[in-house]
PDB file of C-alpha atoms in Angstrom:
ATOM      1  CA  MET A1218       0.062  -0.034   0.186  1.00  0.00           C
ATOM      2  CA  ARG A1219       1.456   3.628  -0.831  1.00  0.00           C
ATOM      3  CA  LYS A1220       1.802   6.133   1.794  1.00  0.00           C
ATOM      4  CA  ARG A1221      -0.235   8.757   2.013  1.00  0.00           C
ATOM      5  CA  LYS A1222       1.373  12.180   0.727  1.00  0.00           C
ATOM      6  CA  LYS A1223       0.441  15.773   0.129  1.00  0.00           C
ATOM      7  CA  THR A1224      -1.047  16.503  -3.231  1.00  0.00           C
ATOM      8  CA  TRP A1225      -1.975  19.763  -2.861  1.00  0.00           C
ATOM      9  CA  ILE A1226      -0.248  23.329  -2.817  1.00  0.00           C
ATOM     10  CA  THR A1227       0.061  24.513   0.562  1.00  0.00           C
ATOM     11  CA  SER A1228       0.073  28.583   0.832  1.00  0.00           C
ATOM     12  CA  ALA A1229       1.228  30.615   3.488  1.00  0.00           C
ATOM     13  CA  HIS A1230      -0.642  33.862   3.438  1.00  0.00           C
ATOM     14  CA  GLN A1231       1.505  36.921   4.319  1.00  0.00           C
ATOM     15  CA  GLY A1232       4.283  34.066   5.250  1.00  0.00           C
ATOM     16  CA  PHE A1233       4.638  32.408   8.966  1.00  0.00           C
ATOM     17  CA  VAL A1234       5.409  34.657  11.911  1.00  0.00           C
ATOM     18  CA  ASP A1235       6.823  33.913  15.417  1.00  0.00           C
ATOM     19  CA  GLU A1236       7.322  36.480  18.008  1.00  0.00           C
ATOM     20  CA  ASN A1237       8.425  39.850  17.310  1.00  0.00           C
ATOM     21  CA  LEU A1238       8.436  39.155  13.524  1.00  0.00           C
ATOM     22  CA  HIS A1239       5.668  40.825  11.308  1.00  0.00           C
ATOM     23  CA  SER A1240       3.816  39.121   8.278  1.00  0.00           C
ATOM     24  CA  ASN A1241       4.340  39.993   4.901  1.00  0.00           C
ATOM     25  CA  THR A1242       8.318  40.323   5.556  1.00  0.00           C
ATOM     26  CA  LEU A1243      11.007  38.490   4.086  1.00  0.00           C
ATOM     27  CA  ALA A1244      11.832  37.077   7.415  1.00  0.00           C
ATOM     28  CA  ALA A1245       8.011  35.803   7.569  1.00  0.00           C
ATOM     29  CA  TYR A1246       8.469  34.155   3.934  1.00  0.00           C
ATOM     30  CA  GLU A1247      11.686  32.393   5.100  1.00  0.00           C
ATOM     31  CA  LEU A1248       9.751  30.696   8.266  1.00  0.00           C
ATOM     32  CA  ALA A1249       7.492  29.686   5.864  1.00  0.00           C
ATOM     33  CA  ALA A1250       9.751  28.278   3.337  1.00  0.00           C
ATOM     34  CA  LYS A1251      11.734  26.493   6.517  1.00  0.00           C
ATOM     35  CA  LYS A1252       8.369  24.996   7.379  1.00  0.00           C
ATOM     36  CA  GLY A1253       7.667  23.592   4.000  1.00  0.00           C
ATOM     37  CA  ALA A1254       5.010  25.769   2.126  1.00  0.00           C
ATOM     38  CA  ASP A1255       4.959  25.547  -1.323  1.00  0.00           C
ATOM     39  CA  MET A1256       3.522  28.896  -2.075  1.00  0.00           C
ATOM     40  CA  ILE A1257       3.848  32.483  -0.198  1.00  0.00           C
ATOM     41  CA  GLU A1258       0.802  34.815  -0.569  1.00  0.00           C
ATOM     42  CA  THR A1259       1.862  38.468  -0.652  1.00  0.00           C
ATOM     43  CA  ASP A1260       0.190  41.929  -1.919  1.00  0.00           C
ATOM     44  CA  ALA A1261       1.568  44.169  -4.682  1.00  0.00           C
ATOM     45  CA  ARG A1262       1.220  47.778  -4.461  1.00  0.00           C
ATOM     46  CA  MET A1263       3.214  50.686  -6.482  1.00  0.00           C
ATOM     47  CA  THR A1264       5.048  53.491  -4.569  1.00  0.00           C
ATOM     48  CA  LYS A1265       5.116  57.285  -5.904  1.00  0.00           C
ATOM     49  CA  ASP A1266       8.489  56.623  -7.410  1.00  0.00           C
ATOM     50  CA  GLY A1267       7.228  53.419  -9.350  1.00  0.00           C
ATOM     51  CA  VAL A1268       8.802  50.731  -6.926  1.00  0.00           C
ATOM     52  CA  LEU A1269       6.720  47.584  -6.732  1.00  0.00           C
ATOM     53  CA  ILE A1270       6.527  46.743  -2.673  1.00  0.00           C
ATOM     54  CA  VAL A1271       4.454  44.496  -0.583  1.00  0.00           C
ATOM     55  CA  ASN A1272       1.736  45.531   1.702  1.00  0.00           C
ATOM     56  CA  HIS A1273      -1.355  44.457   2.114  1.00  0.00           C
ATOM     57  CA  ASP A1274      -3.132  48.389   2.809  1.00  0.00           C
ATOM     58  CA  GLU A1275      -2.872  50.980   0.704  1.00  0.00           C
ATOM     59  CA  ASP A1276      -0.975  53.039   3.521  1.00  0.00           C
ATOM     60  CA  VAL A1277       1.912  52.061   5.650  1.00  0.00           C
ATOM     61  CA  LYS A1278       1.817  51.848   9.399  1.00  0.00           C
ATOM     62  CA  GLY A1279       4.875  51.641  11.439  1.00  0.00           C
ATOM     63  CA  TYR A1280       8.061  53.345  13.354  1.00  0.00           C
ATOM     64  CA  ASP A1281      10.435  55.385  12.098  1.00  0.00           C
ATOM     65  CA  GLU A1282      14.419  55.315  13.342  1.00  0.00           C
ATOM     66  CA  PHE A1283      13.746  57.544  16.386  1.00  0.00           C
ATOM     67  CA  GLY A1284      10.469  54.816  17.548  1.00  0.00           C
ATOM     68  CA  ASN A1285       7.833  57.155  16.757  1.00  0.00           C
ATOM     69  CA  GLU A1286       4.639  56.023  15.228  1.00  0.00           C
ATOM     70  CA  VAL A1287       4.377  56.967  11.053  1.00  0.00           C
ATOM     71  CA  LYS A1288       1.681  56.474   8.515  1.00  0.00           C
ATOM     72  CA  PHE A1289       2.434  57.041   4.721  1.00  0.00           C
ATOM     73  CA  VAL A1290       0.274  56.134   1.890  1.00  0.00           C
ATOM     74  CA  ILE A1291       2.202  54.262  -0.449  1.00  0.00           C
ATOM     75  CA  SER A1292       1.053  55.836  -3.877  1.00  0.00           C
ATOM     76  CA  GLU A1293       2.262  59.190  -2.433  1.00  0.00           C
ATOM     77  CA  THR A1294       5.357  57.910  -0.924  1.00  0.00           C
ATOM     78  CA  ASP A1295       8.775  57.313  -2.315  1.00  0.00           C
ATOM     79  CA  TYR A1296      10.312  53.671  -1.710  1.00  0.00           C
ATOM     80  CA  SER A1297      13.289  55.268   0.187  1.00  0.00           C
ATOM     81  CA  VAL A1298      10.838  56.639   2.638  1.00  0.00           C
ATOM     82  CA  ILE A1299       9.086  53.256   3.225  1.00  0.00           C
ATOM     83  CA  ARG A1300      12.087  51.108   2.994  1.00  0.00           C
ATOM     84  CA  SER A1301      13.242  53.002   6.436  1.00  0.00           C
ATOM     85  CA  ILE A1302      10.114  52.121   8.103  1.00  0.00           C
ATOM     86  CA  SER A1303       9.964  49.420  10.894  1.00  0.00           C
ATOM     87  CA  LEU A1304       6.516  47.746  11.043  1.00  0.00           C
ATOM     88  CA  LEU A1305       7.349  46.905  14.730  1.00  0.00           C
ATOM     89  CA  LYS A1306       9.647  48.753  17.102  1.00  0.00           C
ATOM     90  CA  GLU A1307      12.361  45.980  17.222  1.00  0.00           C
ATOM     91  CA  ARG A1308      14.139  44.173  14.565  1.00  0.00           C
ATOM     92  CA  VAL A1309      13.995  46.867  12.223  1.00  0.00           C
ATOM     93  CA  GLU A1310      15.564  45.055   9.559  1.00  0.00           C
ATOM     94  CA  GLU A1311      13.787  41.945   9.775  1.00  0.00           C
ATOM     95  CA  ASN A1312      10.353  44.139   9.805  1.00  0.00           C
ATOM     96  CA  ARG A1313      10.692  46.306   6.873  1.00  0.00           C
ATOM     97  CA  ILE A1314       8.682  46.524   3.968  1.00  0.00           C
ATOM     98  CA  PRO A1315      10.380  44.804   1.147  1.00  0.00           C
ATOM     99  CA  THR A1316       9.848  45.029  -2.427  1.00  0.00           C
ATOM    100  CA  LEU A1317       7.946  42.640  -4.926  1.00  0.00           C
ATOM    101  CA  LYS A1318      11.542  41.833  -6.812  1.00  0.00           C
ATOM    102  CA  GLU A1319      12.870  40.696  -3.327  1.00  0.00           C
ATOM    103  CA  ALA A1320      10.213  38.600  -2.326  1.00  0.00           C
ATOM    104  CA  LEU A1321      10.157  36.932  -5.938  1.00  0.00           C
ATOM    105  CA  ASN A1322      13.838  36.444  -5.439  1.00  0.00           C
ATOM    106  CA  LEU A1323      13.239  34.623  -2.489  1.00  0.00           C
ATOM    107  CA  ALA A1324      10.542  32.339  -3.840  1.00  0.00           C
ATOM    108  CA  TYR A1325      12.965  31.466  -6.817  1.00  0.00           C
ATOM    109  CA  PHE A1326      15.865  30.341  -4.582  1.00  0.00           C
ATOM    110  CA  ARG A1327      13.336  28.370  -2.406  1.00  0.00           C
ATOM    111  CA  GLY A1328      11.851  26.499  -5.080  1.00  0.00           C
ATOM    112  CA  MET A1329       8.386  27.888  -4.069  1.00  0.00           C
ATOM    113  CA  CYS A1330       5.415  29.466  -5.906  1.00  0.00           C
ATOM    114  CA  ILE A1331       4.119  32.735  -5.184  1.00  0.00           C
ATOM    115  CA  ASN A1332       0.777  33.981  -4.910  1.00  0.00           C
ATOM    116  CA  ILE A1333       0.762  37.903  -5.655  1.00  0.00           C
ATOM    117  CA  ASP A1334      -2.845  39.802  -4.857  1.00  0.00           C
ATOM    118  CA  LEU A1335      -2.894  42.583  -7.295  1.00  0.00           C
ATOM    119  CA  LYS A1336      -4.365  45.146  -4.821  1.00  0.00           C
ATOM    120  CA  GLU A1337      -4.546  47.904  -7.383  1.00  0.00           C
ATOM    121  CA  GLY A1338      -6.526  45.540  -9.981  1.00  0.00           C
ATOM    122  CA  ILE A1339      -5.297  45.795 -13.721  1.00  0.00           C
ATOM    123  CA  LYS A1340      -3.688  49.252 -12.997  1.00  0.00           C
ATOM    124  CA  ASN A1341      -0.078  47.742 -12.214  1.00  0.00           C
ATOM    125  CA  ALA A1342      -0.632  43.795 -13.671  1.00  0.00           C
ATOM    126  CA  GLU A1343       1.441  44.689 -16.748  1.00  0.00           C
ATOM    127  CA  GLU A1344       4.652  45.621 -14.855  1.00  0.00           C
ATOM    128  CA  ILE A1345       4.153  42.953 -12.018  1.00  0.00           C
ATOM    129  CA  ALA A1346       3.878  40.138 -14.797  1.00  0.00           C
ATOM    130  CA  LYS A1347       6.968  41.108 -16.408  1.00  0.00           C
ATOM    131  CA  LEU A1348       8.870  41.506 -13.016  1.00  0.00           C
ATOM    132  CA  VAL A1349       7.538  37.679 -12.578  1.00  0.00           C
ATOM    133  CA  VAL A1350       8.543  36.487 -16.001  1.00  0.00           C
ATOM    134  CA  GLY A1351      12.361  38.573 -15.467  1.00  0.00           C
ATOM    135  CA  MET A1352      12.739  37.257 -12.438  1.00  0.00           C
ATOM    136  CA  GLY A1353      12.408  33.494 -13.826  1.00  0.00           C
ATOM    137  CA  MET A1354       8.993  32.737 -11.740  1.00  0.00           C
ATOM    138  CA  ARG A1355       7.228  32.170 -15.051  1.00  0.00           C
ATOM    139  CA  GLY A1356       4.906  29.168 -14.686  1.00  0.00           C
ATOM    140  CA  ARG A1357       5.196  29.821 -10.620  1.00  0.00           C
ATOM    141  CA  CYS A1358       2.765  32.658 -10.037  1.00  0.00           C
ATOM    142  CA  VAL A1359      -0.815  32.725  -9.140  1.00  0.00           C
ATOM    143  CA  TYR A1360      -2.220  36.440  -9.650  1.00  0.00           C
ATOM    144  CA  ALA A1361      -5.245  37.530  -7.260  1.00  0.00           C
ATOM    145  CA  THR A1362      -6.855  39.651  -9.620  1.00  0.00           C
ATOM    146  CA  ASN A1363      -9.444  41.009  -7.140  1.00  0.00           C
ATOM    147  CA  GLY A1364     -12.334  41.545  -9.402  1.00  0.00           C
ATOM    148  CA  ALA A1365     -10.450  42.973 -12.368  1.00  0.00           C
ATOM    149  CA  GLY A1366     -11.339  39.430 -14.359  1.00  0.00           C
ATOM    150  CA  ALA A1367     -11.149  38.212 -17.879  1.00  0.00           C
ATOM    151  CA  GLU A1368      -9.443  41.845 -19.127  1.00  0.00           C
ATOM    152  CA  ALA A1369      -6.534  41.354 -16.776  1.00  0.00           C
ATOM    153  CA  ILE A1370      -5.811  37.660 -16.876  1.00  0.00           C
ATOM    154  CA  ASN A1371      -5.611  38.048 -20.682  1.00  0.00           C
ATOM    155  CA  LEU A1372      -3.385  40.999 -20.379  1.00  0.00           C
ATOM    156  CA  ILE A1373      -1.143  38.774 -18.023  1.00  0.00           C
ATOM    157  CA  LEU A1374      -1.359  35.682 -20.042  1.00  0.00           C
ATOM    158  CA  SER A1375      -0.065  37.552 -23.079  1.00  0.00           C
ATOM    159  CA  ILE A1376       3.267  38.166 -21.154  1.00  0.00           C
ATOM    160  CA  ASP A1377       3.254  35.147 -18.540  1.00  0.00           C
ATOM    161  CA  PRO A1378       1.510  32.082 -20.631  1.00  0.00           C
ATOM    162  CA  GLN A1379       2.132  30.053 -18.102  1.00  0.00           C
ATOM    163  CA  ALA A1380       0.350  32.298 -14.974  1.00  0.00           C
ATOM    164  CA  ARG A1381      -2.587  30.936 -12.687  1.00  0.00           C
ATOM    165  CA  PHE A1382      -5.185  32.992 -11.241  1.00  0.00           C
ATOM    166  CA  ILE A1383      -7.280  33.081  -8.249  1.00  0.00           C
ATOM    167  CA  ASP A1384     -10.750  35.198  -7.220  1.00  0.00           C
ATOM    168  CA  THR A1385     -14.023  34.553  -5.566  1.00  0.00           C
ATOM    169  CA  LYS A1386     -16.745  32.111  -7.199  1.00  0.00           C
ATOM    170  CA  GLN A1387     -18.769  35.384  -8.248  1.00  0.00           C
ATOM    171  CA  ASN A1388     -15.943  36.937 -10.480  1.00  0.00           C
ATOM    172  CA  TYR A1389     -15.182  33.347 -11.660  1.00  0.00           C
ATOM    173  CA  THR A1390     -18.020  31.818 -13.167  1.00  0.00           C
ATOM    174  CA  LYS A1391     -17.912  29.919 -16.598  1.00  0.00           C
ATOM    175  CA  GLU A1392     -19.687  33.339 -18.225  1.00  0.00           C
ATOM    176  CA  ALA A1393     -17.011  35.553 -16.748  1.00  0.00           C
ATOM    177  CA  LEU A1394     -14.139  33.603 -17.942  1.00  0.00           C
ATOM    178  CA  LYS A1395     -15.360  32.543 -21.447  1.00  0.00           C
ATOM    179  CA  THR A1396     -12.844  34.627 -23.115  1.00  0.00           C
ATOM    180  CA  VAL A1397     -10.090  32.994 -21.137  1.00  0.00           C
ATOM    181  CA  LYS A1398      -8.685  30.064 -23.247  1.00  0.00           C
ATOM    182  CA  ASP A1399      -8.700  27.010 -21.205  1.00  0.00           C
ATOM    183  CA  TYR A1400      -9.449  28.712 -18.269  1.00  0.00           C
ATOM    184  CA  PRO A1401     -10.452  25.382 -15.831  1.00  0.00           C
ATOM    185  CA  ALA A1402      -6.496  24.632 -16.011  1.00  0.00           C
ATOM    186  CA  LYS A1403      -5.439  28.524 -14.890  1.00  0.00           C
ATOM    187  CA  CYS A1404      -8.178  29.765 -12.255  1.00  0.00           C
ATOM    188  CA  TYR A1405      -8.506  28.516  -8.821  1.00  0.00           C
ATOM    189  CA  VAL A1406     -11.497  30.058  -6.560  1.00  0.00           C
ATOM    190  CA  TYR A1407     -11.003  30.444  -3.104  1.00  0.00           C
ATOM    191  CA  THR A1408     -13.091  30.139   0.084  1.00  0.00           C
ATOM    192  CA  GLY A1409     -13.689  29.925   3.082  1.00  0.00           C
ATOM    193  CA  ASP A1410     -17.198  27.752   3.080  1.00  0.00           C
ATOM    194  CA  PHE A1411     -16.790  24.433   3.334  1.00  0.00           C
ATOM    195  CA  SER A1412     -20.293  23.618   3.090  1.00  0.00           C
ATOM    196  CA  ASP A1413     -21.578  20.779   0.254  1.00  0.00           C
ATOM    197  CA  GLU A1414     -23.484  23.682  -1.614  1.00  0.00           C
ATOM    198  CA  ASN A1415     -20.698  26.156  -1.702  1.00  0.00           C
ATOM    199  CA  ILE A1416     -18.145  23.617  -3.144  1.00  0.00           C
ATOM    200  CA  GLU A1417     -20.548  22.098  -5.600  1.00  0.00           C
ATOM    201  CA  GLU A1418     -21.204  25.813  -6.904  1.00  0.00           C
ATOM    202  CA  ILE A1419     -17.431  26.188  -7.507  1.00  0.00           C
ATOM    203  CA  ARG A1420     -16.753  22.627  -8.847  1.00  0.00           C
ATOM    204  CA  SER A1421     -19.476  23.622 -11.171  1.00  0.00           C
ATOM    205  CA  SER A1422     -17.598  26.388 -12.717  1.00  0.00           C
ATOM    206  CA  GLY A1423     -14.517  24.133 -13.934  1.00  0.00           C
ATOM    207  CA  CYS A1424     -12.403  26.008 -11.651  1.00  0.00           C
ATOM    208  CA  MET A1425      -9.720  24.547  -9.466  1.00  0.00           C
ATOM    209  CA  LEU A1426     -10.606  24.810  -5.327  1.00  0.00           C
ATOM    210  CA  ALA A1427      -8.732  26.977  -3.164  1.00  0.00           C
ATOM    211  CA  ALA A1428      -9.527  26.334   0.978  1.00  0.00           C
ATOM    212  CA  ILE A1429      -8.408  29.302   2.741  1.00  0.00           C
ATOM    213  CA  SER A1430      -8.073  30.638   5.979  1.00  0.00           C
ATOM    214  CA  LEU A1431      -7.558  27.066   7.806  1.00  0.00           C
ATOM    215  CA  ASN A1432      -6.567  26.164  11.140  1.00  0.00           C
ATOM    216  CA  GLU A1433      -6.713  23.000  13.466  1.00  0.00           C
ATOM    217  CA  GLU A1434     -10.295  23.532  13.838  1.00  0.00           C
ATOM    218  CA  ASN A1435     -11.709  23.868  10.086  1.00  0.00           C
ATOM    219  CA  ALA A1436      -8.975  21.726   8.209  1.00  0.00           C
ATOM    220  CA  LYS A1437     -10.547  18.457   8.437  1.00  0.00           C
ATOM    221  CA  GLU A1438     -14.014  19.529   7.112  1.00  0.00           C
ATOM    222  CA  ALA A1439     -12.029  21.764   4.058  1.00  0.00           C
ATOM    223  CA  PHE A1440     -10.015  18.723   3.370  1.00  0.00           C
ATOM    224  CA  ARG A1441     -13.102  16.472   2.846  1.00  0.00           C
ATOM    225  CA  HIS A1442     -13.408  18.309  -0.160  1.00  0.00           C
ATOM    226  CA  HIS A1443      -9.932  17.608  -1.383  1.00  0.00           C
ATOM    227  CA  PRO A1444      -8.764  21.159  -2.101  1.00  0.00           C
ATOM    228  CA  ASP A1445      -6.231  21.966  -4.862  1.00  0.00           C
ATOM    229  CA  MET A1446      -4.785  24.679  -2.572  1.00  0.00           C
ATOM    230  CA  ALA A1447      -4.798  24.918   1.098  1.00  0.00           C
ATOM    231  CA  GLU A1448      -3.881  28.313   2.401  1.00  0.00           C
ATOM    232  CA  TYR A1449      -3.247  29.460   6.285  1.00  0.00           C
ATOM    233  CA  PRO A1450      -3.136  32.680   7.743  1.00  0.00           C
ATOM    234  CA  HIS A1451       0.399  33.607   9.009  1.00  0.00           C
ATOM    235  CA  THR A1452      -0.937  32.580  12.490  1.00  0.00           C
ATOM    236  CA  SER A1453      -1.607  28.651  11.646  1.00  0.00           C
ATOM    237  CA  ASP A1454       1.023  26.193  11.801  1.00  0.00           C
ATOM    238  CA  PHE A1455       0.479  24.728   8.632  1.00  0.00           C
ATOM    239  CA  GLU A1456       3.186  22.028   8.823  1.00  0.00           C
ATOM    240  CA  GLU A1457       1.615  20.510  12.298  1.00  0.00           C
ATOM    241  CA  ILE A1458      -1.949  20.898  10.797  1.00  0.00           C
ATOM    242  CA  GLU A1459      -0.874  19.186   7.307  1.00  0.00           C
ATOM    243  CA  ALA A1460       0.617  16.220   9.219  1.00  0.00           C
ATOM    244  CA  GLU A1461      -2.333  15.299  10.914  1.00  0.00           C
ATOM    245  CA  VAL A1462      -4.313  15.566   7.873  1.00  0.00           C
ATOM    246  CA  ILE A1463      -2.217  13.477   6.202  1.00  0.00           C
ATOM    247  CA  LYS A1464      -2.133  11.026   9.214  1.00  0.00           C
TER     248      LYS A1464
END
């Protein structure tokens, strides 16, 4: 009898954190890699001077070199300013906001995929896709299109033909994706609702299934549906959870 083994993509949402470490940092991604994540999830935004960085919100809240609390709108601020901010008071270097290029570099050398949430929709999608390809990550990137739909997907595919995509079931219906060639092999629908009815709706779209926000309490229910991707918040120890699932 063959041993059970993991056949899904394990994605660490904003990496994995321990004490005094902020999520969506290179150190958090590194921890996720060491724990065996197949993919890191991150967020892309562009600074005033055209640098793609990773940050969930449209503004940055943190501390300057003197420990004072500061807040900057990313689109109105140069990267040199954002680069100097510490997301926590301690461990300034480990808790700084990295560029998307740095995140891609880490994923490349750790053998991981990367899920890039296009926080600004189609606006900077072309620049992001070109950076992904230029960093040798063709075919190792899943783009969260955030409602930008088939237009964004087809734009990115013209640059990165091996790209994959993820969004909600409302945005990834058969009708919405009808202009995307072979979309079932390219698109994931994500959900935290693991009811039979909801999963059947997702499967009927033809898209792959991404179970998100997994923890010790809901993982068993999620894996009952055999997800193609399992995503865990940066506070969930996916290594322990999945060892128990496989067991």
